CSV table of C-alpha atoms in Angstrom, one decimal:
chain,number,residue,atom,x,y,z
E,103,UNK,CA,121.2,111.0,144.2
E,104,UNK,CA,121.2,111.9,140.5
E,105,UNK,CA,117.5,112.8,139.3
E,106,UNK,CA,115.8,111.3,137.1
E,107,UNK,CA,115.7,108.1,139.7
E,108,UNK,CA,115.1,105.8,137.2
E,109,UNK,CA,115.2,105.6,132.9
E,110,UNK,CA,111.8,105.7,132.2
E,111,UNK,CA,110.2,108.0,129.3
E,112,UNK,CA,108.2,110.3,130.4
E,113,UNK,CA,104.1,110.9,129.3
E,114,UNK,CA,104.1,112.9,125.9
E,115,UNK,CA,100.9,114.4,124.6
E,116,UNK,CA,100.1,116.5,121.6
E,117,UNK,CA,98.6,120.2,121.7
E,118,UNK,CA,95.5,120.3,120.6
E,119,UNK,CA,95.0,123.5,118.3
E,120,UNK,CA,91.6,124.5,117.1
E,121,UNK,CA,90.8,124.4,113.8
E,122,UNK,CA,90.0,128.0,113.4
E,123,UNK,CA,91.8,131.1,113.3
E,124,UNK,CA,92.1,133.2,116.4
E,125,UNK,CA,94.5,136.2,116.3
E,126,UNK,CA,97.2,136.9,119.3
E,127,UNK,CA,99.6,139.4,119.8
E,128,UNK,CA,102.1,140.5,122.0
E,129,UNK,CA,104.5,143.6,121.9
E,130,UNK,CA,108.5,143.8,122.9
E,131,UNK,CA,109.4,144.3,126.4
E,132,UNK,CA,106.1,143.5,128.2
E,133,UNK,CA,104.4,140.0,130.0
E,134,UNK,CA,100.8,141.4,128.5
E,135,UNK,CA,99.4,139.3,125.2
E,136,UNK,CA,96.2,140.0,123.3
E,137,UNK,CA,93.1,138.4,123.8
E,138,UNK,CA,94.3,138.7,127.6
E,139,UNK,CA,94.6,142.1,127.6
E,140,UNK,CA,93.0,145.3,125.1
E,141,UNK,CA,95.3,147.4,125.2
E,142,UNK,CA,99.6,146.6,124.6
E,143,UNK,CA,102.4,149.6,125.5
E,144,UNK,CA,105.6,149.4,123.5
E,145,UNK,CA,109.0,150.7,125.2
E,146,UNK,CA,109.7,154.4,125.0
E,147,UNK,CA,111.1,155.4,122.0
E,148,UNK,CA,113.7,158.4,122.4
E,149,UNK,CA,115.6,160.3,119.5
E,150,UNK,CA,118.9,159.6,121.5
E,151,UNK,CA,118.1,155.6,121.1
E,152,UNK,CA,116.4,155.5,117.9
E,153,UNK,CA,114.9,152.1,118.7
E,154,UNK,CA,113.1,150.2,116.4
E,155,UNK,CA,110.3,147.3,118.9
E,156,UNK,CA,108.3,145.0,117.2
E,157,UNK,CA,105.2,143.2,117.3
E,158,UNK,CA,104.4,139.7,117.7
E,159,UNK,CA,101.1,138.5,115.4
E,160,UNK,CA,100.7,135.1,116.4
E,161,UNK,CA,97.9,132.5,115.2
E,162,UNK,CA,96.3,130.4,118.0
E,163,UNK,CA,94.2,127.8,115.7
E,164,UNK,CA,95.1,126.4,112.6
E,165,UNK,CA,93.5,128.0,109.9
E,166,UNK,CA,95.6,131.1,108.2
E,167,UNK,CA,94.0,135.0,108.7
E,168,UNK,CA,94.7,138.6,107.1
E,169,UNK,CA,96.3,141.0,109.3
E,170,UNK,CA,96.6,144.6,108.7
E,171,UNK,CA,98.2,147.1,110.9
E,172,UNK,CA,96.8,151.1,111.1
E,173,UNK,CA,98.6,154.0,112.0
E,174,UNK,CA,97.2,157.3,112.9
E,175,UNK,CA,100.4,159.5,112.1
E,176,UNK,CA,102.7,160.0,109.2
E,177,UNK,CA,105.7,159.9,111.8
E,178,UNK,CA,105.5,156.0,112.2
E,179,UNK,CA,107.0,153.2,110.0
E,180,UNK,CA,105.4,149.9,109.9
E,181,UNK,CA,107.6,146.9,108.4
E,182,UNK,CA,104.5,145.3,107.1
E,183,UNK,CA,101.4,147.2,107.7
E,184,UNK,CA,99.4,143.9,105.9
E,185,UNK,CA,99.9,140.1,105.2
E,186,UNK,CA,98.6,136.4,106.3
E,187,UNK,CA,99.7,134.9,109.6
E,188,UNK,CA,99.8,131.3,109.1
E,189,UNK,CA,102.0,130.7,112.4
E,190,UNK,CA,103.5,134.0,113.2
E,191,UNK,CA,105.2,137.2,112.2
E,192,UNK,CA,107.1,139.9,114.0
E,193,UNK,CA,106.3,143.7,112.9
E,194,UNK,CA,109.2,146.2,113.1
E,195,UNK,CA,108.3,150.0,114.4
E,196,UNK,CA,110.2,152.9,113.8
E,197,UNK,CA,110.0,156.4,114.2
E,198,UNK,CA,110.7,158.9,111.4
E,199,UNK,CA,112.2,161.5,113.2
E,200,UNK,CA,112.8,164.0,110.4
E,201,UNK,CA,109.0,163.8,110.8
E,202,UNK,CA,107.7,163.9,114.4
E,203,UNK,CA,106.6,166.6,116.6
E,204,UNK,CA,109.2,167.9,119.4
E,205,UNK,CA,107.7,167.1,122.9
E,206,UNK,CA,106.9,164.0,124.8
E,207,UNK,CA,104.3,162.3,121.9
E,208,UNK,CA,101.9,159.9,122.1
E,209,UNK,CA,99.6,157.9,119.6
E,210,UNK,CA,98.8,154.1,119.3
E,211,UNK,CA,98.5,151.5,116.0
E,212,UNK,CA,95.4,149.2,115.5
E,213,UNK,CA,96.3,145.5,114.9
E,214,UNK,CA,93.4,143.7,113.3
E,215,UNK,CA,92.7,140.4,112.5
E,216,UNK,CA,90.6,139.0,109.9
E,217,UNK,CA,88.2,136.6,112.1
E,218,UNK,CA,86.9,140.0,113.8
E,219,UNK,CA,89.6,140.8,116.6
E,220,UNK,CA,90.9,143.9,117.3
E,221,UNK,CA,94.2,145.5,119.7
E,222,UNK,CA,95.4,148.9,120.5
E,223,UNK,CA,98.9,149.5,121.1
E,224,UNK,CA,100.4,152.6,122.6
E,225,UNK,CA,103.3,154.3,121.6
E,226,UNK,CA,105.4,156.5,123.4
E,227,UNK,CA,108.0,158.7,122.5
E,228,UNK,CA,110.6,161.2,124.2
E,229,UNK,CA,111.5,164.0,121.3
E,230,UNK,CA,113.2,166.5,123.3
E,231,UNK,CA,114.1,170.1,121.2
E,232,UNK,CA,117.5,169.9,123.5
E,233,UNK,CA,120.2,168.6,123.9
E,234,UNK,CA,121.1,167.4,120.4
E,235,UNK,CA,122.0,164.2,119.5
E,236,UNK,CA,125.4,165.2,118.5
E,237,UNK,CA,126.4,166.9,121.2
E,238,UNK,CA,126.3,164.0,123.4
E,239,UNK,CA,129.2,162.3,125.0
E,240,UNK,CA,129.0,158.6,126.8
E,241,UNK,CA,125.8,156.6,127.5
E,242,UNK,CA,122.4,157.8,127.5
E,243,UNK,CA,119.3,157.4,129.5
E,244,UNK,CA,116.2,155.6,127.9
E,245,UNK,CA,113.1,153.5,129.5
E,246,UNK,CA,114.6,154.2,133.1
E,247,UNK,CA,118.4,152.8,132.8
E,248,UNK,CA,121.5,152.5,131.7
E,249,UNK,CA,123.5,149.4,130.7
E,250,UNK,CA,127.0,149.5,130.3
E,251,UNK,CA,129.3,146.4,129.4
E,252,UNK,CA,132.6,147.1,131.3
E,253,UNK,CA,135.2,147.1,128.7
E,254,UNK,CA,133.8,149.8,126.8
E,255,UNK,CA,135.2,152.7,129.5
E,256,UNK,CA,135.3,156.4,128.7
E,257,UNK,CA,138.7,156.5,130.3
E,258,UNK,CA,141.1,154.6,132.6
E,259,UNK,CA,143.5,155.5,135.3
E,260,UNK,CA,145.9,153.4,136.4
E,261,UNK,CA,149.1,153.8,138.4
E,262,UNK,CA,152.7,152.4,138.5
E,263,UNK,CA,151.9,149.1,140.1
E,264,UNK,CA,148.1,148.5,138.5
E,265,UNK,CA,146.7,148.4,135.2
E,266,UNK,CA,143.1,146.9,134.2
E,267,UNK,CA,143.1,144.0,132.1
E,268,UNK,CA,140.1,143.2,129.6
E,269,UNK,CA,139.5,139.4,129.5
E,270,UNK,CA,137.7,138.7,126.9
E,271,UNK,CA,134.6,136.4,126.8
E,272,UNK,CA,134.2,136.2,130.4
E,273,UNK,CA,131.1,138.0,130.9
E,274,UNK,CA,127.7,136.8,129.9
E,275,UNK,CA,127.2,139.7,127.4
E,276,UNK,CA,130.4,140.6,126.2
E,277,UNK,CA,133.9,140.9,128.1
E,278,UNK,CA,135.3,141.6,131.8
E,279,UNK,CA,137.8,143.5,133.1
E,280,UNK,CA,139.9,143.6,136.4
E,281,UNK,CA,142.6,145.3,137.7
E,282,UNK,CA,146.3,143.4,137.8
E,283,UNK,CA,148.3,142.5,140.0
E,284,UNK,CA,146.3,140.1,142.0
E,285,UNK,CA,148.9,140.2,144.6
E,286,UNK,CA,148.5,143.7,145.2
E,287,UNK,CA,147.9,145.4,148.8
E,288,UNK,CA,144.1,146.5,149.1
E,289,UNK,CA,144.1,150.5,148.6
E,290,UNK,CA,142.7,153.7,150.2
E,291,UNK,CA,140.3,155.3,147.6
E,292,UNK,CA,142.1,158.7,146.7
E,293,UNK,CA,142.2,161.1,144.2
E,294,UNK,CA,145.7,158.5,142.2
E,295,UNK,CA,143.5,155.2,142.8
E,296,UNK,CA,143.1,153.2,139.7
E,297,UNK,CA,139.3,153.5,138.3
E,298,UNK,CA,137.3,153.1,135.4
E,299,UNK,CA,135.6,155.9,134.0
E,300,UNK,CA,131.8,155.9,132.4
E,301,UNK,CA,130.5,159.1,130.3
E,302,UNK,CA,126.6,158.7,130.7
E,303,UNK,CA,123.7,161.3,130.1
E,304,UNK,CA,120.9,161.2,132.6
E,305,UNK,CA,117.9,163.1,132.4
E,306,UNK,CA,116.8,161.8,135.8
E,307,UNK,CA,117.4,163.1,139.0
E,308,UNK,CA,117.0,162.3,143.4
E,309,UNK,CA,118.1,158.5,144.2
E,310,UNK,CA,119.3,156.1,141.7
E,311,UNK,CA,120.8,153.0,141.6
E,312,UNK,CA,124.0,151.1,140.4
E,313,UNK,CA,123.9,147.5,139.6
E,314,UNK,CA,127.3,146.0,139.6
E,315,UNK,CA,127.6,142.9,137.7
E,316,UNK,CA,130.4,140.9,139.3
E,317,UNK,CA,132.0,137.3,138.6
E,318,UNK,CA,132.4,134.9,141.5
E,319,UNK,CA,135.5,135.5,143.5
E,320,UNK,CA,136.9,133.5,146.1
E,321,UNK,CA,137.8,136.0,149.5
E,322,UNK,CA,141.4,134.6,149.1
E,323,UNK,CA,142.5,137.4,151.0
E,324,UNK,CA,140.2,135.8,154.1
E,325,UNK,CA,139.4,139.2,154.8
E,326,UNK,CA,136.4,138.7,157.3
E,327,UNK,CA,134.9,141.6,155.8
E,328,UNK,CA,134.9,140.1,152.5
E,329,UNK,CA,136.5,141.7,148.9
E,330,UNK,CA,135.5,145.5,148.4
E,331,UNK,CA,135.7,148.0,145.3
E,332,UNK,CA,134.4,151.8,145.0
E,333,UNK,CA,131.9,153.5,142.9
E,334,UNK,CA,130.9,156.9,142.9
E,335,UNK,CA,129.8,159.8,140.5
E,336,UNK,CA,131.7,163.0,139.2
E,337,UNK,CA,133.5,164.1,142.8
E,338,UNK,CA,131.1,162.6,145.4
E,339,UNK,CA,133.0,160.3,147.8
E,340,UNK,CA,133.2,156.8,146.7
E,341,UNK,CA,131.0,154.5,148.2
E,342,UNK,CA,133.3,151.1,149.9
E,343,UNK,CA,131.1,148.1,148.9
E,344,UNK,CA,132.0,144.4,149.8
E,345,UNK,CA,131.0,141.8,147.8
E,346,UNK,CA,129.6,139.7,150.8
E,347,UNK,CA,128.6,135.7,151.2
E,348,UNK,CA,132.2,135.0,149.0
E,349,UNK,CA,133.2,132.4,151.4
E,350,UNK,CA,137.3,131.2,151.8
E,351,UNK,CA,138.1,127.9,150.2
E,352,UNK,CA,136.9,125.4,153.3
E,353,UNK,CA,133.5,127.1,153.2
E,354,UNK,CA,132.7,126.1,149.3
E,355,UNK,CA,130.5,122.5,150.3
E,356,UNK,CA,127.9,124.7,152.4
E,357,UNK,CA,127.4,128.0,151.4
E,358,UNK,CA,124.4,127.8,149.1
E,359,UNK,CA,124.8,131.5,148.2
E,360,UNK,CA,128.2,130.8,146.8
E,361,UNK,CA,126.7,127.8,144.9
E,362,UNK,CA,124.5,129.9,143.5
E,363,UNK,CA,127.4,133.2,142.5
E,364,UNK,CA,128.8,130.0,140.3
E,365,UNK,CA,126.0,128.4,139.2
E,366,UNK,CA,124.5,132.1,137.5
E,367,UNK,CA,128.4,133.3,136.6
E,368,UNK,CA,127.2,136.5,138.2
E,369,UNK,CA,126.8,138.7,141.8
E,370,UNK,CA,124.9,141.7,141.6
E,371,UNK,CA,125.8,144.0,143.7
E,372,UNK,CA,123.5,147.5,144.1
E,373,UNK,CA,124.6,150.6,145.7
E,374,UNK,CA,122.2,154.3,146.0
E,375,UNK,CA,123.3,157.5,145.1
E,376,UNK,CA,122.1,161.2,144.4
E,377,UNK,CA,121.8,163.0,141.5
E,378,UNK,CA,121.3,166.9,141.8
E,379,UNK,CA,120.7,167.6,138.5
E,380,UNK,CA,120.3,166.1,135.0
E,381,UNK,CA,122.9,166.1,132.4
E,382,UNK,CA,126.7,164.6,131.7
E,383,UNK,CA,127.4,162.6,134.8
E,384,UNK,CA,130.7,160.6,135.2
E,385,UNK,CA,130.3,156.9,136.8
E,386,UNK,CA,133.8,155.8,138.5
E,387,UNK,CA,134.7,152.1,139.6
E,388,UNK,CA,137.4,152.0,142.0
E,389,UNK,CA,140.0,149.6,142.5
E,390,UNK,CA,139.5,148.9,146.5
E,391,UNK,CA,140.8,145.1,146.4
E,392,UNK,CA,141.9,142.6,143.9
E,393,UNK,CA,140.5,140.0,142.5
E,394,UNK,CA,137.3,142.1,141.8
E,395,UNK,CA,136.6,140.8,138.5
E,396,UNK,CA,133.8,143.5,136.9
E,397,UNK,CA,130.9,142.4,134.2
E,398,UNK,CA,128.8,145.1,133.5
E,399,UNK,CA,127.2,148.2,135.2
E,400,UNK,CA,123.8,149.0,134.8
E,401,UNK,CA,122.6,152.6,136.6
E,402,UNK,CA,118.5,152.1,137.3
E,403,UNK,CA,116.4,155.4,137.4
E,404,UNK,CA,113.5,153.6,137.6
E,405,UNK,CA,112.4,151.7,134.9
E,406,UNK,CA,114.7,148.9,135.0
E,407,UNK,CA,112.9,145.2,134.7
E,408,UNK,CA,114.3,142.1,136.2
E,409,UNK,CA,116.0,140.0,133.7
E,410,UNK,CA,117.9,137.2,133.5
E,411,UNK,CA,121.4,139.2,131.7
E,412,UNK,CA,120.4,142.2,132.3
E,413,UNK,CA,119.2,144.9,129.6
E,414,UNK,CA,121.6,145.1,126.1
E,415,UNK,CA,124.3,148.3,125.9
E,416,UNK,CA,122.8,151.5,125.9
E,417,UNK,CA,123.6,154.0,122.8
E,418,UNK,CA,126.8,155.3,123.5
E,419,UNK,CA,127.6,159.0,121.4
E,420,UNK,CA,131.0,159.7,121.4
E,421,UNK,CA,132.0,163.5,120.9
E,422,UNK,CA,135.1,164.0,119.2
């Protein structure tokens, strides 16, 4: 049965807003929103990144109010540190990092509104003295992840009967890649096993995680075990990982899990592994199987939020 059950026009009513003004504001990257909460965080801000968040001045009545934003430190750039907010406006923050002290650095802005209000926001910021910018190679750590859409590898190895193919616009964020021929025998992970390499910079170390962004794929194979790849980092021993609940054809009508792979365009699959020590790390994804169709890889160290794609691309620094 088809919803609606029947054509008929649903109630409509009209928000009410108060004729007043009453200042709100909200800050990139959190659930928190001012008068609900004092105090807003912004993301880290690191000098590998060089983010720039913003702030969200919204007006909940209907009369316009002044604005003004304060800083406390030279180091900060505010896009508008003044104005009226008649409905809303979003306030850009950099860092002037020519500027700022080395060290981890803290301060906060004051956001305040004309009818009396008044929010703190903190700011955050990872200003390392080493390494240098420039002498980094591959993806870098910021706010507890990496994200990394799949075609952009560091390097690729292939062998006489495999290549990877990009296809572009699959994904959700950008392309997807997967290795060709589709007829190919499944293969023992060695040393001459096609993989895609990832360059990334981690400064944190002990357990982390790797989120595997996969498309739907069929177990055409009817492998009972389901379709496998690899992943592993610098020369530990690949981790075999099955992307489970992909049902064979006759299976489709009743496996809600599978209904669900199609319905998001995405499986996330999530393996552990150790890092001894921070620095230039190499992320590997094996060819185990074909048919493994690969999104985007995202490496959690702890700070990663749930989302709906995922976070955007990490900076990537390439070293020639």
């Amino acid at each position: 049965m088809q919803q609606p059950d029947s054509n008929i026009m649903p109630e409509v009513k009209e928000i009410e807003i108060p004729e007043t003004s009453n200042m709100g504001v909200s800050v990139e990257g959190s659930e928190l929103w001012f008068p609900n909460a004092d105090t807003l965080t912004l993301p880290e801000f690191d000098k590998f990144n060089q983010q720039s968040y913003y702030i969200e001045i919204f007006n909940r009545g209907s009369n316009p109010f002044d604005y003004s934003v304060e800083t406390k430190n030279d180091w900060m750039e505010i896009s508008e540190s003044e104005g009226i907010i008649e409905s809303q406006k979003r306030i850009w923050v950099n860092i002037l990092w020519d500027k700022i002290p080395s060290g981890n650095v803290s301060s906060e802005l004051i956001v305040k509104g004309s009818e009396g209000s008044k929010v703190f926001i903190n700011i955050l910021v990872n200003n390392p003295t080493s390494p240098e910018r420039e002498s980094l190679d591959g993806f870098v750590e910021s706010n507890g992840y990496i994200s990394i859409e799949a075609e952009n590898f560091s390097n690729i190895n292939t062998s006489n009967r495999i290549m990877w193919q990009i296809i572009p616009n699959l994904g959700r964020t950008s392309s997807a890649i997967t290795p060709l021929h589709v007829n190919a025998i499944a293969r023992k992970v060695e040393n001459n096993t096609p993989c895609l390499e990832y360059k990334v910079y981690l400064f944190t170390t002990g357990e982390i995680s790797v989120n595997a962004y996969l498309s739907p794929t069929l177990n055409f194979m009817n492998k009972p075990e389901g379709i496998f790849y690899a992943i592993s980092f610098d020369d530990q021993p690949p981790q075999i990982i099955t992307m489970t609940n992909n049902p064979n054809p006759p299976d489709l009508n009743h496996d809600p899990v599978w209904n669900r792979w199609v319905a998001d365009n995405i499986y996330i699959s999530i393996s552990k592994h150790q890092i001894d020590k921070p620095g230039e790390h190499v992320l590997k994804f094996w060819m185990v199987d074909p048919g493994v169709v690969l999104q985007k890889l995202v490496i959690d160290t702890g700070g990663l939020k749930s989302s709906c794609l995922g976070p955007p691309e990490s900076f990537k620094y390439l070293k020639y």
